[in-house]
XYZ file of C-alpha atoms in Angstrom:
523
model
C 105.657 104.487 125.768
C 103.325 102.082 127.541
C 101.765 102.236 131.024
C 103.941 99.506 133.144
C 106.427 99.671 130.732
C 109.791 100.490 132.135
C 112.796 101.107 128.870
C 115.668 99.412 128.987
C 118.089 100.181 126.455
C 118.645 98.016 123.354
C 121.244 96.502 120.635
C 120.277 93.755 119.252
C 117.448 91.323 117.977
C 117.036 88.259 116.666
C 113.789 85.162 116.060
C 114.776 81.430 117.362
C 113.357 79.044 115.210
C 114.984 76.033 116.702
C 112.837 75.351 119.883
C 112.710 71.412 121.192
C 108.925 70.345 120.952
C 109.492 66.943 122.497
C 110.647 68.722 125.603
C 107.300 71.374 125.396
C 104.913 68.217 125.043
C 106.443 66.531 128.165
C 105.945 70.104 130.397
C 101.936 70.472 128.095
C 100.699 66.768 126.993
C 100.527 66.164 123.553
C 96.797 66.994 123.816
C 97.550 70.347 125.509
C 98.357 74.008 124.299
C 102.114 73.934 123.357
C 104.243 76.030 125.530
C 107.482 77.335 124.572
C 110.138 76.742 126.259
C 114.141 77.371 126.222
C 115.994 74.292 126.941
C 116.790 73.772 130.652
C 120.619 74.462 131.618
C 122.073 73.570 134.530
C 122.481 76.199 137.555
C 126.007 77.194 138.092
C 127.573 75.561 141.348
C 128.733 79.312 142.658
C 124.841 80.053 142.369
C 122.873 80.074 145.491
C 120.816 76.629 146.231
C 117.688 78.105 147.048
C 115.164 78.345 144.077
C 113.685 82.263 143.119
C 109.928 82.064 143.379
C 108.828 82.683 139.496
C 107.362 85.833 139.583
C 103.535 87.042 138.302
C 102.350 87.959 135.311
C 99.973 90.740 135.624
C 97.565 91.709 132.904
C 96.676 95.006 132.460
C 93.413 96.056 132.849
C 91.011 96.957 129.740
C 87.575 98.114 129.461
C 84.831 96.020 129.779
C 82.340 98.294 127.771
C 82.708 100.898 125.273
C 79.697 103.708 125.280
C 78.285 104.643 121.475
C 75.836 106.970 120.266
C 74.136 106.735 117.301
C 71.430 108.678 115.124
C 69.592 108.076 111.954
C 68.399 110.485 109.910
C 66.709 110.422 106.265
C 67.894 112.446 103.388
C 65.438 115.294 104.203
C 67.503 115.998 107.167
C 71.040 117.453 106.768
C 74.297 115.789 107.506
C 75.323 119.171 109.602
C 72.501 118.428 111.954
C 73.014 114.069 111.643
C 76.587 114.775 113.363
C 75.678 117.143 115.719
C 73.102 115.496 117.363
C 75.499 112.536 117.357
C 77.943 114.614 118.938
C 75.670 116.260 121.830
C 75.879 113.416 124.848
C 79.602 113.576 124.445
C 79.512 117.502 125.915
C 80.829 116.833 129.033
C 83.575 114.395 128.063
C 84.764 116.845 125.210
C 84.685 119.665 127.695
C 86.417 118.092 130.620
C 88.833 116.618 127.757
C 90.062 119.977 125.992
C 90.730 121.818 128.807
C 94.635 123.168 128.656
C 94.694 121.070 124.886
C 95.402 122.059 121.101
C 92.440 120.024 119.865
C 93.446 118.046 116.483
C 90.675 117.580 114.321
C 91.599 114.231 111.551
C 90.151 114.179 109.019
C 90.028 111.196 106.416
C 92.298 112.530 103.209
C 93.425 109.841 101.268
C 93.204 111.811 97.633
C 90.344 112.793 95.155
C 88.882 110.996 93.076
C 87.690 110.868 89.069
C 85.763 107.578 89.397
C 83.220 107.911 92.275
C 79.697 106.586 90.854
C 78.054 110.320 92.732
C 80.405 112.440 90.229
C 81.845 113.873 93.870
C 85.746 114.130 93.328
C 85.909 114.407 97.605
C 83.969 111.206 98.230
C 87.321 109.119 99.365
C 87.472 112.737 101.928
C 85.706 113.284 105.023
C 83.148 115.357 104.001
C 83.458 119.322 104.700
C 79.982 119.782 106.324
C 80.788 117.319 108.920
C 83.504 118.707 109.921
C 81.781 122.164 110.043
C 79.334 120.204 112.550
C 82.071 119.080 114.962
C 83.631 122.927 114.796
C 80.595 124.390 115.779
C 80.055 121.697 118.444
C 83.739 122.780 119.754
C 83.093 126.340 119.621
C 79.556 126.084 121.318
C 81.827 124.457 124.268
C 84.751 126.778 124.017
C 85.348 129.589 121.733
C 88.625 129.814 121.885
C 89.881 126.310 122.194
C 93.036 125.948 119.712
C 91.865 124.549 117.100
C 94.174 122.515 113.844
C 92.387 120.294 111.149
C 94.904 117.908 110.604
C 96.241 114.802 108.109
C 98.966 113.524 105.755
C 97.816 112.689 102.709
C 99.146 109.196 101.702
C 98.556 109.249 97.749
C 98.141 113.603 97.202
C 99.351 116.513 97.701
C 97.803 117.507 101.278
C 97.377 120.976 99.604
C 95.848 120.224 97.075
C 93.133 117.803 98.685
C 92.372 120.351 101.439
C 91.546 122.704 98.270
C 89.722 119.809 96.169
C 87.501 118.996 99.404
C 86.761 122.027 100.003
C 87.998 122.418 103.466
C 90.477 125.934 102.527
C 86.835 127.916 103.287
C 87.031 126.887 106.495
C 89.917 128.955 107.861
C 87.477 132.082 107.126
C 84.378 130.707 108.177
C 86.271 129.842 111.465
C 88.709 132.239 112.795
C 91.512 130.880 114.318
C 90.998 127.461 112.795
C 94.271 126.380 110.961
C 95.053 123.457 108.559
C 97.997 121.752 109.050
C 100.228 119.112 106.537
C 101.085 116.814 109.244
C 104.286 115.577 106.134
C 105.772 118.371 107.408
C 106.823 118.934 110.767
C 107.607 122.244 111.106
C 104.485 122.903 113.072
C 103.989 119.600 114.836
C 106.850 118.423 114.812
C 108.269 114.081 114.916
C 108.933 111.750 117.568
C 110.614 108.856 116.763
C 108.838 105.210 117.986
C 110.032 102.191 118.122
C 108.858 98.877 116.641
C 109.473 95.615 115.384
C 110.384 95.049 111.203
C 107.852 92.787 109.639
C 110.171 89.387 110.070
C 110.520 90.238 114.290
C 114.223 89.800 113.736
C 115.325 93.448 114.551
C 113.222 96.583 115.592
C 113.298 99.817 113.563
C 112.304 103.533 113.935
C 110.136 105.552 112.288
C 109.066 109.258 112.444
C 105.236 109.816 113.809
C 103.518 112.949 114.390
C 103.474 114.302 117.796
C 100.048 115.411 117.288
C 98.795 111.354 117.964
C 102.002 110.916 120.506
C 101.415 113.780 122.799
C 98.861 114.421 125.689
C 98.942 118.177 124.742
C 96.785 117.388 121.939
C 93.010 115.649 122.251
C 92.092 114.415 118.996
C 88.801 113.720 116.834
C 88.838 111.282 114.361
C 86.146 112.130 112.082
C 85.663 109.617 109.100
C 83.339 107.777 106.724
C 82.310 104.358 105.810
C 84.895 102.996 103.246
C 85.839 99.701 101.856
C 89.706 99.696 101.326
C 92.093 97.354 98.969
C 94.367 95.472 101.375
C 92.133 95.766 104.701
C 88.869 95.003 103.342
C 87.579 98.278 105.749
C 89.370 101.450 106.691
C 87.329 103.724 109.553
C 88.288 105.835 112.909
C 90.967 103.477 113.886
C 93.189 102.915 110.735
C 92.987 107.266 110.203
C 94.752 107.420 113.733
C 97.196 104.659 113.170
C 97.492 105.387 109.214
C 98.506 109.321 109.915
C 100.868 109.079 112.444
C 103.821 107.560 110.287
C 105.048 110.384 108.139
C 103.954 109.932 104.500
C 108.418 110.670 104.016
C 110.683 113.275 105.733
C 112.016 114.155 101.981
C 109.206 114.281 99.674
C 109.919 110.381 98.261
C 107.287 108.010 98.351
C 109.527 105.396 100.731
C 108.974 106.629 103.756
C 107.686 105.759 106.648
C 104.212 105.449 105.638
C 105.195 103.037 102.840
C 107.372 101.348 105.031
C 104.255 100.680 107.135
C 102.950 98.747 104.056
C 105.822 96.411 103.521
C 108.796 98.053 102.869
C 108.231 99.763 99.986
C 109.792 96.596 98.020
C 106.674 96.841 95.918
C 105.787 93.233 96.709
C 102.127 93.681 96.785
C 100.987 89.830 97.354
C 102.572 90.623 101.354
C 100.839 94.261 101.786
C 97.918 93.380 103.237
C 99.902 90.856 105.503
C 102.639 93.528 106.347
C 99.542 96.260 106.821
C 97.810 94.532 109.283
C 100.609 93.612 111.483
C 101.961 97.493 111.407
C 98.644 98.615 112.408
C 98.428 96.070 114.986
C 102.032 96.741 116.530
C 101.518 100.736 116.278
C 98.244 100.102 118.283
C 100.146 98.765 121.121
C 102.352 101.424 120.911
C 100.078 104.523 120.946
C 96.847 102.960 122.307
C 97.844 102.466 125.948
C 98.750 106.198 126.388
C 97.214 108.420 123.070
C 93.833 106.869 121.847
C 91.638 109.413 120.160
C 89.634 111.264 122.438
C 86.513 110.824 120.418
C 85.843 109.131 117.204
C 83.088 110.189 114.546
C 81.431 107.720 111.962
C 79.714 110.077 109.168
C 77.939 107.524 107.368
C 75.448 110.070 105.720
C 77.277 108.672 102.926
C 79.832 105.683 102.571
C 82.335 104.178 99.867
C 81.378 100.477 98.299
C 84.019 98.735 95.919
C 87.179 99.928 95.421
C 87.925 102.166 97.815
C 89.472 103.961 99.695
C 89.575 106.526 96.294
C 87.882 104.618 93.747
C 84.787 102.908 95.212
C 81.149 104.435 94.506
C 78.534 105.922 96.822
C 76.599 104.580 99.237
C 73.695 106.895 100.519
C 73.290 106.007 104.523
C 71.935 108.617 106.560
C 73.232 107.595 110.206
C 76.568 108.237 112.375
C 78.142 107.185 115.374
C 80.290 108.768 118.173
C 82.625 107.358 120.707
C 85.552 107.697 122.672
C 86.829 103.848 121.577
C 87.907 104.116 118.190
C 87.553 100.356 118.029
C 83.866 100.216 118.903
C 82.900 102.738 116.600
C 84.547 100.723 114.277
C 82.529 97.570 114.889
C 79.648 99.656 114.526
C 80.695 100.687 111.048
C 81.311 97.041 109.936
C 77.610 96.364 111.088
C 76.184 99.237 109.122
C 78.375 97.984 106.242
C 76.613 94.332 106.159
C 79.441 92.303 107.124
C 77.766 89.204 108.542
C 78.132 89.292 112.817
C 78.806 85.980 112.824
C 82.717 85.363 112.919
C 84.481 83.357 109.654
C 87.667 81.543 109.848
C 88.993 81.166 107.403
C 87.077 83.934 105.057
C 84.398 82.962 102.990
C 84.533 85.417 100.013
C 80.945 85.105 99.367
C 79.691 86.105 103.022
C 82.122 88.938 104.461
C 82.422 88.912 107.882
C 83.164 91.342 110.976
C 86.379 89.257 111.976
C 87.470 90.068 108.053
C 88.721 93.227 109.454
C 91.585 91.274 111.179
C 93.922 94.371 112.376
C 90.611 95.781 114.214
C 89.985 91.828 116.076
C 93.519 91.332 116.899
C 93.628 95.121 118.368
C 90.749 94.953 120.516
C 91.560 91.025 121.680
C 94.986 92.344 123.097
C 93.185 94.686 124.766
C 93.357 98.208 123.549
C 89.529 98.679 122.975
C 86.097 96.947 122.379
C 85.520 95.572 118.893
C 82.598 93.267 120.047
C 79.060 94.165 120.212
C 78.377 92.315 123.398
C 80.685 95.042 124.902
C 78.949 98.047 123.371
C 76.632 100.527 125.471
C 74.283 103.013 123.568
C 74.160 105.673 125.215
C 72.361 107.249 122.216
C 70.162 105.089 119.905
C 70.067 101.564 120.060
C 71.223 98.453 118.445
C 68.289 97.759 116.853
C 67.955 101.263 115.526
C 71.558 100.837 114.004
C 70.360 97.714 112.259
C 67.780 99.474 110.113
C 70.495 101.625 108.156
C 72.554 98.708 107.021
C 73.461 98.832 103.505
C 74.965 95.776 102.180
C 78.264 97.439 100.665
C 79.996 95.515 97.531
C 83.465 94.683 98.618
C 86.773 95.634 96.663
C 87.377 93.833 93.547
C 90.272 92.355 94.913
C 88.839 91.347 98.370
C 89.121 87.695 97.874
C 92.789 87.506 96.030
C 94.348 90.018 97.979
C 94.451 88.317 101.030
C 96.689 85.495 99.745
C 100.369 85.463 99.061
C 103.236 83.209 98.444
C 106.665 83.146 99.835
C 108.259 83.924 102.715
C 109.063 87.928 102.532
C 107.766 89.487 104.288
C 107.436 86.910 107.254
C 104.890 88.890 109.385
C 103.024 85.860 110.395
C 105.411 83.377 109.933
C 103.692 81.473 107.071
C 104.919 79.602 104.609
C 103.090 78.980 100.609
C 99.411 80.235 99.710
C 98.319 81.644 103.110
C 95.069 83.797 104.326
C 95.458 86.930 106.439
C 92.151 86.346 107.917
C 92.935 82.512 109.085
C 96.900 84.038 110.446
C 97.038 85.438 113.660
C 99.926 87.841 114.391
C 102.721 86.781 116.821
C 102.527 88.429 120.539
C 103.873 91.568 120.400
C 106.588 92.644 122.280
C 107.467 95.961 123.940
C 110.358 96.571 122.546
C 113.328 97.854 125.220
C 115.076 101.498 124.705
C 116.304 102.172 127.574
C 119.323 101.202 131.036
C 117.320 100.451 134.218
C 119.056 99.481 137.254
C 118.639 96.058 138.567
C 115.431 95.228 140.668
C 113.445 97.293 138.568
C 113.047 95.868 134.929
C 109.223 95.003 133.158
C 108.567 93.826 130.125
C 105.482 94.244 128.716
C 103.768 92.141 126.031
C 100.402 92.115 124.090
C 98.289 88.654 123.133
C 95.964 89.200 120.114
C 95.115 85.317 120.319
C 95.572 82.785 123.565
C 98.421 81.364 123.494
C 101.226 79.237 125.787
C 103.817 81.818 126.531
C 107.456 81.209 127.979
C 109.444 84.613 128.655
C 112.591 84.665 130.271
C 116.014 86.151 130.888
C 119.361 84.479 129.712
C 122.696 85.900 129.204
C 123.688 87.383 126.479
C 125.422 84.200 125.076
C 121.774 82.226 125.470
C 122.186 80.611 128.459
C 118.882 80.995 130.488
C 119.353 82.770 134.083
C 115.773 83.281 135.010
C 112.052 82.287 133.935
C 109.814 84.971 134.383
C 106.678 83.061 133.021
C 105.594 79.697 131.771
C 102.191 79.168 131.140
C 99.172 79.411 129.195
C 97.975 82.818 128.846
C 94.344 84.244 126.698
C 94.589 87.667 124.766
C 95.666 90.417 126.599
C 98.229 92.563 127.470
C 100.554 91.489 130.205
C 103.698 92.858 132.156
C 106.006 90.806 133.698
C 108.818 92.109 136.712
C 112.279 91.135 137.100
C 113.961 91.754 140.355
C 117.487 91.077 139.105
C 117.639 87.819 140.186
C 118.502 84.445 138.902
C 116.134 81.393 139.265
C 118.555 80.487 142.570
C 117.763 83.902 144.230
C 121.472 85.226 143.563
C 121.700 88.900 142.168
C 123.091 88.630 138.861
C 126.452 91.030 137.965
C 125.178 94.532 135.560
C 125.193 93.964 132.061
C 123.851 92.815 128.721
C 121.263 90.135 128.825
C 118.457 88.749 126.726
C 114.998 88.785 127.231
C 113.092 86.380 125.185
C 109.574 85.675 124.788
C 108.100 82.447 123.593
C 105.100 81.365 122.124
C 102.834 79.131 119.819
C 102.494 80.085 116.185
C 98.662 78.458 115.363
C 98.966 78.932 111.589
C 102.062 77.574 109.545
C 101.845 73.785 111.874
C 101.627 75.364 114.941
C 105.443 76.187 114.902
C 106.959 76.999 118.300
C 108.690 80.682 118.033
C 110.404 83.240 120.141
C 111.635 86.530 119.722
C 114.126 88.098 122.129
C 115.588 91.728 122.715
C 118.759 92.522 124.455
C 118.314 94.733 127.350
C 120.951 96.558 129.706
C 121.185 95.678 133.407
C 122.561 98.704 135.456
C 123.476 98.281 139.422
């Protein structure tokens, strides 16, 4: 659940398409950022005559810098040693941070692999040794912290990969240390979370691991440097967000984890599309409240081509630590050679940064730092970071898989040949689960892009009772009140109402679009 976020139970969903732009260019200019806007309706002559002051949208704070460390080495040093001394300024934070915790150790398991151009089978896996560096760093702070090495396998066997990439020894090189399937939930178990499905007409549910969902736990995301097939990069971020949806609850491969990729309908032109968006909505549902508590970039060695299994090695020789996810991840895009200078649309030929566009749309709403201006090196420097970039080849399918026809699934609203990297999502919406008694209702709602926003309350036959905001708003994440009050000051009677937030859709010809949730009004 977010921070500011107050539930309000739920039944129904539905998208307006059918919003009257003459009467948003007469509130905007025709020049002007379109706002969206519910046609007026006249007040009710029982209502009071007094107009209700519209009340303020608050954005919620975010950081203004993320601290890094990084270290080169050179391959007559040892990756053990690389991570370790990457590892070192973050002592204190990992101490103070474990304290009373089960500490969740994630690593990077996506399968094994008979193609990878070093003859290593475990390349597309975090690589054993560094995660024998970040035990030892744990145990030199506590030796008896709880430790569980942790992941769902999305393509594997989880067994069978722990075995393959070597990471079985470690339960007798480490006493204590366990490894743990998070597919099945008898040891961590599920909580369910709520979110939107890909056309914003309804919300669904889907199973997550506690392990990412609870503060009990402080996890370490500890991956490598990897090109992927429908993102164009996967790093620290995506092996949260990735492993917290349950690869299935009974052994099929629909499950939630597919479902995360479009449905499982198999209609791969709308994965990437789908992907994205998923990653982006689950952000602003974890983010606010269970970010990893540190991140780890091993990029001793990283994966060029067709990852994130079949892609060949790239010898590096430098890693980075933080506790933003997000700005270890721009770090890793660097070191990978995408260009710093943002592209919009893509240009195939020069990857870019802003490629990534689940990573740009995450940290504009927000929920971490994926700009360098924002970085602090607390370890290392910039300019030391630039002398280990490799230029990685891309995935063979990095220019045609991020186009698609047709209309399913509608993530972005588009419409014929689109590109995911010229689409931004739509805002996302909190979505309500919850009664709360009048006087005390927020609604909270994240921005990847600027946008004019319109979000108000109306019955629940669509008649509008109160605007809660009307203007134009840059990314963020934002939570609006509602005191239970009409837009004459009257206290409205308990019930259902709607809550419906409006905005500008830049891509498709700037269509004007709302989505709207039904929420419960108790007195």
């Amino acid at each position: 659940m977010l921070r500011g976020a107050v539930t309000i139970r739920t039944s129904h969903r539905k998208v307006i398409m059918s919003v009257n732009r003459r009467e948003i260019l007469k509130l905007v200019g025709a020049g002007g950022a379109a706002l969206i806007g519910v046609p007026a309706l006249a007040p009710s002559p029982a209502l009071a005559a007094e107009p209700a002051a519209q009340p303020a949208v608050t954005p919620i704070a975010s950081a203004t810098s993320s601290d890094v460390s990084f270290v080169g080495a050179s391959s007559s040093g040892t990756r053990k040693k690389m991570i370790q001394d990457v590892l070192e300024p973050w002592r204190a934070t990992v101490a103070a941070g474990i304290v009373g915790k089960t500490v969740i150790l994630k690593p990077n398991l996506v399968g094994l692999s008979s193609t990878s151009g070093s003859g290593d089978k475990a390349l597309p896996c975090t690589h054993v040794d560094a995660l024998r560096a970040v035990l030892d760093f744990l145990r030199s702070i506590s030796p008896s912290v709880k430790i569980i090495i942790a992941d769902s396998s999305a393509v594997s066997s989880t067994s069978s990969v722990w075995s393959g990439a070597g990471y079985t020894a470690l339960t007798s090189e480490y006493p204590g240390i366990t490894l743990q399937d998070l597919n099945d939930a008898t040891a961590i178990p599920t909580v369910t979370q709520t979110i939107w499905k890909p056309d914003l007409s309804a919300t669904t549910t889907i199973p997550i691991s506690r392990a990412f969902a609870d503060p009990q736990y402080f996890v370490i995301s500890v991956t490598r440097p990897k090109t992927h097939d429908t993102l164009a990069m996967t790093g620290t971020t995506k092996n949260i967000l990735m492993a917290a949806p349950m690869r299935s609850a009974t052994g099929s491969s629909a499950g939630p984890k597919r479902l995360m990729h479009g449905g499982g309908t198999g209609a791969k032109p709308a994965e990437a599309k789908c992907l994205s968006y998923n990653v982006f909505q689950l952000a602003n549902v974890l983010y606010p409240s269970y970010s990893p508590g540190l991140s780890v970039l091993d990029a001793w060695e990283g994966m060029e081509g067709d990852g994130p299994v079949g892609g060949k090695s790239v010898l590096q020789y430098c890693a980075v630590a933080g506790t933003d996810s997000l700005a270890v991840d721009r770090l890793q895009a660097m070191l990978m050679g995408l260009s710093d200078t943002a592209t919009e649309p893509v240009d195939a030929s020069h990857p870019s940064y802003t490629d990534i566009r689940y990573l740009k749309w995450i940290s504009d709403a927000g929920l971490g730092n994926y700009d360098l201006n924002k970085i602090n090196f607390i370890l290392g420097s910039l300019n030391a970071a630039r002398g280990y970039i490799k230029k990685y080849k891309m995935h063979s399918r990095y220019a045609s898989e991020v186009g698609w026809t047709g209309e399913a699934p509608d993530v972005l609203g588009s419409s014929g040949s689109h590109n995911v990297r010229l689409l931004d999502p739509r805002p996302f919406l909190q979505p309500q689960t919850g009664e709360v008694p009048a006087g005390d209702a927020s609604f909270t709602f994240a921005l990847p892009v600027g946008s004019g926003v319109r979000l108000g309350i109306l019955t629940a036959q669509g008649t509008e009772v109160r605007e809660l905001v009307n203007t134009n708003l840059g990314a963020g994440r934002y939570v609006a009140a509602w005191d239970g009050r009409d837009s004459h000051g009257s206290h409205v009677p308990a019930g259902n109402y709607l809550v419906r937030l409006g905005f500008t859709e830049r891509a498709a010809g700037a269509r004007e679009r709302s989505v709207e949730d039904r929420i419960t009004l108790r007195r």
